[in-house]
Short mmCIF file of C-alpha atoms in Angstrom, two decimals:
data_model
loop_
_atom_site.label_atom_id
_atom_site.label_comp_id
_atom_site.label_asym_id
_atom_site.label_seq_id
_atom_site.Cartn_x
_atom_site.Cartn_y
_atom_site.Cartn_z
CA MET N 1 84.69 312.26 -3.12
CA PRO N 2 83.28 309.60 -0.52
CA THR N 3 83.44 305.87 -1.38
CA LEU N 4 80.27 304.63 -0.47
CA ILE N 5 79.64 300.81 0.44
CA LEU N 6 76.58 299.69 -2.03
CA ASP N 7 73.50 299.68 0.41
CA ASP N 8 74.45 303.78 0.55
CA VAL N 9 74.32 304.36 -2.92
CA LYS N 10 71.34 306.14 -3.84
CA PRO N 11 69.35 306.50 -7.35
CA GLY N 12 70.42 309.83 -8.86
CA MET N 13 74.40 309.81 -7.24
CA THR N 14 77.27 310.02 -9.39
CA LEU N 15 80.20 308.39 -9.82
CA ALA N 16 83.51 309.58 -8.93
CA GLN N 17 85.30 306.65 -10.42
CA PRO N 18 84.99 304.06 -12.75
CA VAL N 19 83.41 300.55 -11.21
CA TYR N 20 85.19 297.16 -12.60
CA THR N 21 84.07 293.43 -11.57
CA HIS N 22 86.79 291.70 -10.23
CA GLN N 23 87.98 290.36 -13.47
CA ASP N 24 88.72 294.31 -14.23
CA ARG N 25 85.29 294.06 -16.89
CA LEU N 26 84.29 298.07 -16.62
CA LEU N 27 80.17 298.38 -15.71
CA LEU N 28 80.35 301.91 -14.98
CA GLU N 29 82.20 305.21 -16.51
CA ALA N 30 82.96 307.44 -13.78
CA GLY N 31 80.84 310.69 -14.67
CA ARG N 32 77.54 308.72 -15.01
CA ARG N 33 74.67 309.34 -12.98
CA ILE N 34 73.62 306.26 -11.34
CA SER N 35 70.58 304.09 -11.62
CA GLU N 36 67.96 301.56 -9.87
CA LYS N 37 69.23 298.91 -12.75
CA HIS N 38 73.23 300.20 -12.32
CA LEU N 39 72.61 299.63 -8.48
CA ARG N 40 71.43 296.02 -8.97
CA ILE N 41 74.10 294.84 -11.99
CA PHE N 42 76.29 296.03 -9.04
CA LYS N 43 75.05 293.81 -6.65
CA SER N 44 74.81 291.12 -8.98
CA TRP N 45 78.65 291.58 -9.79
CA GLY N 46 79.61 291.69 -5.93
CA VAL N 47 80.69 295.41 -6.33
CA ALA N 48 80.97 295.95 -2.17
CA ALA N 49 81.51 300.02 -2.53
CA VAL N 50 81.81 302.61 -5.07
CA ALA N 51 82.69 306.11 -5.22
CA VAL N 52 80.62 308.73 -5.83
CA LYS N 53 81.10 312.88 -6.51
CA GLY N 54 80.23 315.59 -3.64
CA SER N 55 79.88 315.30 -0.20
CA ALA N 56 77.85 312.40 1.63
CA ALA N 57 78.00 314.08 4.94
CA GLY N 58 74.82 314.01 7.11
CA ASP N 59 72.56 311.76 4.85
CA GLY N 60 73.18 309.01 7.19
CA SER N 61 75.30 307.14 4.91
CA THR N 62 78.64 305.03 5.49
CA SER N 63 81.34 307.10 3.74
CA MET N 64 84.73 305.04 3.43
CA GLY N 65 86.79 307.26 2.02
CA ALA N 66 90.27 308.08 3.07
CA ASP N 67 89.12 311.92 3.29
CA VAL N 68 85.55 311.24 4.80
CA PRO N 69 86.70 308.26 7.91
CA ALA N 70 83.03 308.81 9.02
CA THR N 71 82.55 305.17 10.28
CA GLY N 72 85.71 305.49 12.22
CA ILE N 73 87.39 302.46 10.19
CA LEU N 74 89.80 304.51 8.95
CA ASP N 75 90.50 305.47 12.49
CA ASP N 76 94.15 306.05 13.74
CA ALA N 77 94.03 302.65 15.13
CA PHE N 78 93.35 301.14 11.67
CA ARG N 79 96.17 303.21 10.20
CA ALA N 80 98.68 302.52 12.54
CA ARG N 81 98.58 299.10 11.63
CA PHE N 82 99.74 300.09 7.97
CA ALA N 83 102.33 301.77 9.30
CA GLY N 84 105.92 302.21 6.64
CA VAL N 85 104.09 299.90 3.96
CA LEU N 86 101.58 302.89 2.25
CA ASP N 87 104.43 303.95 -0.23
CA ASP N 88 103.45 300.74 -1.96
CA PRO N 89 100.32 301.57 -4.03
CA VAL N 90 99.25 297.94 -4.32
CA MET N 91 98.99 298.37 0.10
CA VAL N 92 97.26 301.19 -0.42
CA ALA N 93 94.62 299.42 -2.44
CA ILE N 94 94.69 296.47 0.18
CA MET N 95 93.98 298.97 3.13
CA GLU N 96 91.01 300.73 1.31
CA ALA N 97 89.77 297.19 0.54
CA ALA N 98 89.74 296.25 4.03
CA ALA N 99 88.31 299.60 4.83
CA ARG N 100 85.54 298.96 2.86
CA HIS N 101 84.66 295.52 4.11
CA LEU N 102 85.08 295.85 7.99
CA ALA N 103 82.81 298.93 8.04
CA GLY N 104 80.08 296.69 5.94
CA ARG N 105 80.97 293.76 8.46
CA GLY N 106 80.41 296.30 11.61
CA ARG N 107 77.35 297.28 9.44
CA LYS N 108 75.62 294.01 9.12
CA ARG N 109 77.00 293.17 13.14
CA LYS N 110 74.48 296.17 14.12
CA VAL N 111 71.65 295.48 12.51
CA ARG N 112 71.95 291.86 13.37
CA HIS N 113 72.16 293.23 17.47
CA GLY N 114 69.26 295.19 16.74
CA ARG N 115 67.03 292.39 15.56
CA SER N 116 67.92 290.25 18.08
CA MET S 1 119.77 281.51 12.01
CA GLY S 2 122.81 281.17 13.72
CA GLU S 3 123.90 277.46 14.43
CA ALA S 4 124.12 277.98 18.17
CA ASP S 5 120.70 279.04 18.48
CA LEU S 6 119.62 276.52 15.86
CA ARG S 7 121.07 273.84 18.20
CA ARG S 8 119.32 275.22 21.41
CA ILE S 9 116.00 275.57 19.24
CA ILE S 10 116.18 272.11 18.84
CA ALA S 11 117.59 270.46 22.22
CA ARG S 12 114.72 273.08 23.70
CA VAL S 13 111.58 271.44 21.36
CA GLU S 14 113.08 267.91 21.46
CA ASP S 15 109.45 267.17 23.81
CA LEU S 16 107.62 268.03 20.68
CA PRO S 17 104.02 266.07 19.92
CA THR S 18 103.99 263.99 17.42
CA LEU S 19 101.21 263.67 15.01
CA PRO S 20 98.85 260.49 15.92
CA ARG S 21 99.31 257.50 14.33
CA THR S 22 95.99 257.22 12.74
CA VAL S 23 96.97 260.50 10.82
CA LEU S 24 100.03 259.05 10.19
CA ARG S 25 98.80 255.96 8.39
CA ILE S 26 96.40 258.42 6.34
CA THR S 27 99.20 259.97 5.05
CA GLU S 28 100.91 256.92 4.03
CA LEU S 29 97.64 255.41 2.32
CA VAL S 30 96.93 258.81 0.58
CA ASN S 31 100.69 258.15 -0.87
CA ASP S 32 99.97 254.51 -2.00
CA PRO S 33 98.98 255.04 -6.02
CA ARG S 34 97.05 251.49 -5.39
CA ALA S 35 94.86 252.39 -2.07
CA SER S 36 90.93 252.95 -1.92
CA ALA S 37 88.11 254.77 -0.69
CA LYS S 38 87.44 251.71 1.35
CA ASP S 39 90.58 250.96 2.66
CA LEU S 40 90.67 254.97 3.31
CA SER S 41 87.55 254.71 5.00
CA ILE S 42 88.36 251.52 6.91
CA ILE S 43 90.91 253.79 9.02
CA ILE S 44 88.72 257.09 9.85
CA THR S 45 85.72 254.80 10.97
CA ASP S 46 87.98 253.03 13.35
CA ASP S 47 88.63 256.33 15.58
CA GLN S 48 85.49 258.35 16.26
CA VAL S 49 86.87 261.94 16.40
CA LEU S 50 88.15 261.49 13.26
CA THR S 51 85.02 260.45 11.46
CA ALA S 52 82.40 262.98 13.53
CA ARG S 53 84.60 265.45 11.91
CA LEU S 54 85.05 264.31 8.79
CA LEU S 55 81.26 264.10 8.50
CA LYS S 56 80.59 267.58 10.04
CA LEU S 57 82.72 269.19 7.43
CA VAL S 58 81.58 267.61 4.46
CA ASN S 59 78.10 268.84 5.38
CA SER S 60 78.81 272.52 5.94
CA SER S 61 78.33 275.17 4.16
CA PHE S 62 82.10 275.36 3.10
CA TYR S 63 81.55 272.84 1.00
CA GLY S 64 77.91 273.31 0.35
CA PHE S 65 76.98 269.83 -1.46
CA PRO S 66 73.48 270.10 -2.11
CA GLN S 67 72.74 266.56 -0.12
CA ARG S 68 73.78 265.30 2.82
CA VAL S 69 76.58 262.77 3.21
CA SER S 70 75.82 260.44 6.10
CA THR S 71 78.87 257.65 4.97
CA VAL S 72 82.76 258.21 5.74
CA THR S 73 83.10 256.55 2.23
CA GLY S 74 80.90 258.97 0.82
CA ALA S 75 82.97 261.79 1.97
CA ILE S 76 86.04 260.34 0.61
CA VAL S 77 84.27 260.29 -2.80
CA LEU S 78 83.01 263.74 -2.46
CA LEU S 79 85.95 265.45 -1.22
CA GLY S 80 89.01 263.33 -2.30
CA PHE S 81 91.98 261.89 -0.57
CA ASP S 82 94.11 264.76 -0.23
CA ALA S 83 91.29 266.76 0.92
CA ILE S 84 90.36 264.52 3.71
CA ARG S 85 94.40 264.13 4.43
CA ASN S 86 94.86 267.80 4.89
CA LEU S 87 91.74 268.29 6.65
CA LEU S 88 92.23 265.48 9.33
CA LEU S 89 96.29 266.66 9.56
CA THR S 90 94.61 270.21 10.57
CA THR S 91 92.08 269.31 13.06
CA SER S 92 94.95 266.99 14.50
CA VAL S 93 97.08 269.65 15.11
CA LEU S 94 94.85 271.52 16.84
CA ASP S 95 94.55 268.77 19.34
CA LEU S 96 98.40 268.56 19.65
CA PHE S 97 98.71 272.04 21.59
CA PRO S 98 96.26 272.61 24.79
CA ALA S 99 96.91 275.16 26.35
CA ARG S 100 96.18 275.11 30.01
CA ILE S 101 97.11 279.10 31.04
CA ALA S 102 94.74 281.51 30.18
CA HIS S 103 96.68 283.80 29.10
CA VAL S 104 98.61 281.49 26.67
CA ARG S 105 95.23 279.82 25.92
CA ARG S 106 93.79 284.03 24.63
CA ASP S 107 96.82 283.94 22.70
CA GLN S 108 97.00 281.22 21.04
CA GLU S 109 92.70 281.42 20.05
CA GLN S 110 93.80 285.00 18.67
CA LEU S 111 96.82 283.14 16.63
CA TRP S 112 94.39 280.32 15.41
CA ASP S 113 91.53 282.97 14.46
CA HIS S 114 94.82 284.23 12.11
CA SER S 115 95.72 281.01 11.27
CA LEU S 116 92.20 280.25 10.01
CA GLY S 117 91.87 283.64 8.36
CA CYS S 118 95.24 283.31 6.62
CA ALA S 119 93.65 279.68 5.57
CA ILE S 120 90.93 280.81 3.75
CA GLY S 121 92.21 283.79 2.14
CA ALA S 122 95.04 281.26 0.85
CA LYS S 123 92.13 279.20 -0.50
CA ALA S 124 90.31 282.25 -2.01
CA ILE S 125 93.42 283.32 -3.49
CA GLY S 126 94.01 280.15 -5.24
CA ASN S 127 90.20 279.60 -6.41
CA PHE S 128 90.69 282.76 -8.42
CA LEU S 129 93.97 282.52 -9.41
CA ARG S 130 92.42 278.01 -10.63
CA HIS S 131 95.23 276.76 -9.05
CA ASP S 132 94.12 272.85 -8.75
CA LYS S 133 95.35 272.28 -4.89
CA LEU S 134 93.02 274.36 -2.93
CA GLU S 135 92.68 272.07 0.17
CA GLU S 136 96.67 272.05 0.12
CA LEU S 137 97.19 276.01 0.12
CA PHE S 138 94.20 275.84 3.30
CA VAL S 139 96.25 273.63 5.28
CA ALA S 140 99.42 275.56 4.59
CA GLY S 141 97.62 278.80 5.24
CA LEU S 142 96.54 277.43 8.64
CA LEU S 143 99.77 275.85 9.71
CA HIS S 144 102.16 278.65 8.66
CA ASP S 145 102.63 280.25 11.66
CA ILE S 146 102.97 277.09 13.59
CA GLY S 147 106.17 277.91 14.71
CA LYS S 148 104.52 280.87 17.20
CA ILE S 149 102.68 278.13 18.84
CA VAL S 150 105.57 276.00 19.80
CA GLU S 151 107.05 279.25 21.12
CA MET S 152 104.25 280.56 23.14
CA MET S 153 104.74 276.55 24.56
CA PHE S 154 107.91 275.55 24.62
CA LEU S 155 109.88 279.09 24.97
CA PRO S 156 107.85 281.01 26.84
CA ASP S 157 110.22 283.15 28.59
CA GLU S 158 111.89 284.23 24.72
CA PHE S 159 108.11 284.74 23.73
CA ALA S 160 107.12 287.29 26.70
CA ARG S 161 110.33 288.82 25.83
CA ILE S 162 109.41 289.20 22.26
CA THR S 163 106.01 290.34 22.60
CA GLU S 164 106.85 292.70 25.28
CA ARG S 165 108.94 293.85 22.38
CA VAL S 166 106.58 294.01 19.52
CA ARG S 167 104.44 295.93 22.08
CA ALA S 168 106.97 298.70 23.45
CA GLU S 169 108.20 299.55 20.28
CA GLY S 170 105.58 298.77 17.68
CA VAL S 171 107.91 296.58 15.21
CA LEU S 172 106.98 293.26 13.53
CA ILE S 173 107.08 290.19 15.38
CA SER S 174 109.56 288.42 13.18
CA SER S 175 111.67 291.60 13.81
CA ALA S 176 111.84 291.11 17.42
CA GLU S 177 112.47 287.34 17.30
CA GLN S 178 115.49 287.57 14.53
CA GLU S 179 116.64 290.34 17.21
CA LEU S 180 115.62 288.54 20.55
CA GLN S 181 116.14 284.88 19.66
CA GLY S 182 118.15 284.83 16.80
CA CYS S 183 115.81 282.91 14.56
CA THR S 184 112.33 283.42 13.42
CA HIS S 185 108.77 281.38 13.99
CA ALA S 186 109.44 280.51 10.27
CA ASP S 187 112.53 278.94 11.64
CA ILE S 188 110.86 277.01 13.86
CA GLY S 189 107.95 276.06 12.10
CA ARG S 190 110.07 274.84 9.57
CA LEU S 191 111.82 272.37 12.46
CA LEU S 192 108.85 270.87 13.40
CA ALA S 193 107.27 270.41 9.63
CA GLU S 194 110.58 268.56 9.04
CA ARG S 195 110.38 266.64 11.75
CA TRP S 196 106.48 265.67 11.76
CA ASN S 197 107.96 264.77 7.57
CA LEU S 198 105.17 266.99 6.43
CA PRO S 199 104.96 267.57 2.49
CA ALA S 200 107.86 269.38 1.15
CA LYS S 201 105.43 271.85 -0.37
CA LEU S 202 104.46 272.40 3.21
CA VAL S 203 107.87 272.77 4.77
CA GLY S 204 108.72 275.22 1.93
CA VAL S 205 105.64 277.77 2.62
CA ILE S 206 106.39 277.63 6.29
CA ALA S 207 109.93 278.32 6.80
CA ARG S 208 109.16 281.20 3.72
CA HIS S 209 105.94 282.88 4.24
CA HIS S 210 107.73 285.99 4.98
CA THR S 211 110.26 285.62 1.96
CA PRO S 212 107.81 284.15 -0.45
CA ALA S 213 110.36 285.01 -3.34
CA ALA S 214 113.17 282.68 -1.85
CA ALA S 215 110.67 279.55 -1.97
CA GLY S 216 112.18 278.11 -5.02
CA VAL S 217 109.60 275.44 -6.59
CA PHE S 218 107.22 276.40 -3.64
CA ALA S 219 107.39 280.04 -4.47
CA ILE S 220 103.88 280.32 -6.01
CA GLU S 221 102.00 278.68 -3.08
CA SER S 222 104.33 280.55 -0.83
CA SER S 223 103.23 284.16 -2.36
CA ILE S 224 99.82 282.99 -1.94
CA VAL S 225 99.96 282.28 1.68
CA HIS S 226 102.34 285.80 2.35
CA LEU S 227 99.19 287.64 0.41
CA ALA S 228 96.64 286.24 2.74
CA ASP S 229 98.36 287.15 5.78
CA ILE S 230 98.32 290.30 4.69
CA PHE S 231 95.08 290.16 3.64
CA THR S 232 93.93 288.43 7.32
CA ARG S 233 95.79 290.96 9.21
CA ALA S 234 94.09 293.74 7.06
CA LEU S 235 91.18 292.46 8.07
CA ASP S 236 91.71 292.00 11.38
CA LEU S 237 90.95 288.46 11.93
CA GLY S 238 92.49 287.12 14.84
CA SER S 239 95.89 287.95 15.69
CA GLY S 240 99.12 287.10 14.75
CA GLY S 241 101.14 288.63 17.51
CA ASP S 242 101.40 291.82 16.33
CA ASP S 243 98.92 294.42 14.91
CA LYS S 244 100.73 295.61 11.68
CA VAL S 245 100.27 294.52 8.66
CA PRO S 246 103.79 293.49 7.04
CA PRO S 247 104.98 295.04 3.89
CA LEU S 248 103.88 292.83 0.30
CA ASP S 249 106.91 291.22 -0.85
CA LYS S 250 106.64 293.04 -4.81
CA ALA S 251 107.96 289.98 -6.43
CA ALA S 252 105.39 287.53 -4.99
CA TRP S 253 103.05 289.92 -6.37
CA GLU S 254 104.16 290.03 -9.87
CA LEU S 255 104.58 286.54 -9.60
CA LEU S 256 100.66 286.16 -8.91
CA LYS S 257 99.85 288.66 -11.22
CA LEU S 258 96.57 289.42 -9.25
CA LYS S 259 94.53 292.54 -10.53
CA PRO S 260 94.18 295.40 -7.90
CA GLY S 261 90.32 294.72 -8.73
CA ALA S 262 90.54 290.97 -7.40
CA ILE S 263 91.42 292.33 -3.74
CA ASP S 264 87.47 293.11 -3.07
CA ALA S 265 86.14 290.04 -4.10
CA ILE S 266 88.95 287.34 -2.21
CA MET S 267 88.25 290.19 1.08
CA ALA S 268 84.27 289.53 0.55
CA SER S 269 85.01 285.71 0.21
CA MET S 270 87.43 285.59 3.32
CA LEU S 271 84.69 287.51 6.04
CA THR S 272 81.72 285.18 4.00
CA GLU S 273 83.38 281.84 4.81
CA PHE S 274 85.68 283.06 8.23
CA ASP S 275 82.70 282.85 10.68
CA ASP S 276 80.99 279.74 9.16
CA ILE S 277 84.64 277.34 9.66
CA ARG S 278 85.51 279.02 12.57
CA SER S 279 82.35 277.23 14.10
CA PHE S 280 83.24 273.69 12.94
CA LEU S 281 86.93 274.02 13.61
CA SER S 282 86.78 275.39 17.39
#
């Protein structure tokens, strides 16, 4: 169940977890197939990443799931920063959110460098 | 902190810099209910550096005003007295600690980045909670680790031992401080803030950002800065002296009543603002 930043989510993928706005309003239930329209709605609500079913390995996408650290963001050094605090589910949520945003930030920087 | 440790620290920081007269005058004026925007404008325009900083900030995308603001009075009317005081307090504090030794300068720059991240985070969390004093939260975040700057500059031997312990054992800096020095940067920051006669709320947040539940009437603001500190470390913005993310104070989290879904939005806002605001404070 990889978590993908929104740029890597393709129409036709299936949601593994429901998507909420930051005010906890449900945008799309788990199990629904994602359409172009859904992607536009996610973007307009500022959704950074979503969890999709299946494996995203090999398609060039940026996975951020704790089980699929494709970008290296969830590498040992990153996890070590959270040593001793992950028995708190809120801290787990904070770590996962930070991983998603750091992956997105890294990608944006790479794109900027590539164009300069 | 033991009494002997406190006395020793006070003795060592006796030579701490004082705030510039202009900032003190502005602080007094802001607290005077009869003062007008014109009175404040006269004091600020007397100081070219403060004037330039103020206009640079008010015209930055941090505030996002659609039209260019070219006068100090215009900036005061747009931002309000408290925001002006906080801005000038912030930039003046940055000036007070010029580091001349290269490695200290690097550590300081990392710490200021961490402080800036925390300031932006505190403002973003406050915005989410509809807190009515966002500028105050920004300054509280920026100054929460001021005690570490004092340690770097005035207690260099102790600070070197503390950072060595952090590196060798991977402990939180506050644990190493307590063990080796008998007090933490929060205690030292409180001393400095009291000496500068900073508002009681700022003193409270600086003293209690690791123990926000004990901050009494300032528990909300201390909890916001506590959480902003955690977000800043999680996002790797600068360095607070160690590379660890401290545990979340459960009482602080419950007090703020933030939903887990808010974390993403706040972090996105922090990263967007960080690069922008860093450019005009550096």
